[in-house]
Amino acid sequence: QVHLVESGGGLVQPGESLRLSCVASGTISSIGAMDWYVQAPGNQRELVAVSTSIGGTNYADSVKGRFTISRDNAKNTVYLQMNSLKPEDTAVYYCHANIRSFGSNRYIGYWGQGTQVTVSS
């Protein structure tokens, strides 16, 4: 069993910052890419930031220069530092990770339960 648990969401004013965390736990042999997605009401889930297992990162145009993804492999944790938040960043933020469990030879994608981020004055 593998679980992803996000934390760090909340209500902030425009221009403020938040840091999201996502911890993977369970029978983990190795972790590949770890990502953050957002889903606003009525919209599809969209990829906003990617962290590869070898340190590469990529961002959606809407968050470039404001969001930073990082990871601590020793802690099986990925972070999303969000600065200069805008009302349009309001959404549920989901963590996703490709994880290989002990005894398996393939990676499977897992999702966290999501954490709400609301940006409003």
C-alpha positions in Angstrom: 0.0 0.0 0.0 1.2 3.5 -0.9 -0.3 6.7 0.3 0.2 10.4 -0.6 -0.8 13.0 1.9 -0.8 16.7 1.1 -0.8 19.6 3.6 -0.3 23.3 3.7 -3.3 24.6 2.0 -5.4 27.5 3.3 -6.9 30.9 2.8 -4.5 33.7 1.9 -4.8 37.2 0.4 -3.5 38.1 -3.0 0.2 38.5 -3.1 0.9 36.2 -0.2 2.6 32.9 -0.2 1.9 29.3 0.8 4.0 26.2 0.9 2.4 22.8 0.1 3.9 19.5 1.2 3.2 16.0 0.0 4.6 12.9 1.8 4.6 9.5 0.2 4.5 6.5 2.6 4.1 2.8 2.4 5.9 -0.1 0.7 8.0 2.2 -1.5 11.0 0.9 -3.4 11.6 4.0 -5.6 9.9 7.2 -6.7 10.0 8.6 -10.2 8.4 11.9 -11.1 6.5 13.8 -8.5 4.0 16.4 -9.7 1.4 19.0 -8.6 -1.9 19.4 -10.3 -4.7 21.9 -9.7 -8.4 21.6 -10.2 -10.7 24.6 -10.0 -14.5 24.2 -9.8 -15.9 23.2 -13.1 -12.4 22.7 -14.6 -10.4 19.7 -15.5 -7.3 18.8 -13.4 -4.3 20.5 -14.8 -0.6 19.9 -14.4 1.3 22.9 -12.9 4.7 21.6 -11.8 6.9 18.5 -12.3 9.9 17.3 -10.4 11.8 14.4 -12.1 13.7 11.8 -10.1 17.0 13.3 -11.4 16.3 16.9 -10.4 14.6 18.3 -13.5 11.6 20.6 -13.1 9.0 22.0 -15.4 6.1 24.4 -14.9 2.9 25.5 -16.5 3.2 29.0 -18.0 0.6 30.3 -15.6 2.9 29.7 -12.6 6.4 30.2 -14.0 8.4 32.6 -11.9 5.9 32.4 -9.0 5.9 28.7 -8.0 8.8 26.5 -7.2 8.7 22.7 -6.9 11.3 20.9 -4.9 11.7 17.4 -3.3 13.5 15.7 -0.5 14.1 12.2 -1.7 15.3 11.0 1.8 11.8 12.0 3.1 9.8 10.9 0.1 8.4 14.4 0.1 7.7 17.0 -2.6 7.0 20.7 -2.0 5.3 23.5 -3.9 6.4 27.0 -2.8 3.8 29.4 -4.1 4.6 33.1 -4.1 2.6 36.1 -5.4 -0.6 34.2 -5.2 -3.5 35.4 -7.3 -7.3 34.8 -7.0 -7.1 32.7 -10.1 -4.8 30.3 -8.3 -7.7 29.2 -6.1 -8.2 25.5 -6.6 -7.7 22.1 -5.0 -4.1 21.2 -5.3 -3.3 17.5 -5.8 0.0 15.7 -5.5 0.8 12.8 -7.9 3.8 10.5 -7.9 5.0 7.6 -9.9 6.0 4.9 -7.4 7.5 1.5 -7.6 6.6 -0.7 -4.7 8.8 -3.5 -3.2 8.4 -6.7 -5.3 7.2 -4.8 -8.3 9.1 -4.0 -11.5 6.8 -1.2 -12.7 5.9 2.3 -11.6 2.2 3.2 -10.8 0.7 6.6 -10.5 -0.7 7.6 -7.1 -2.8 10.6 -6.1 -3.2 12.4 -2.8 -6.5 13.5 -1.5 -6.0 17.2 -2.4 -5.6 20.3 -0.3 -7.7 23.5 -0.9 -5.9 26.8 -1.7 -8.1 29.9 -1.6 -6.7 33.3 -2.6 -9.1 36.1 -1.7 -9.2 39.5 -0.2 
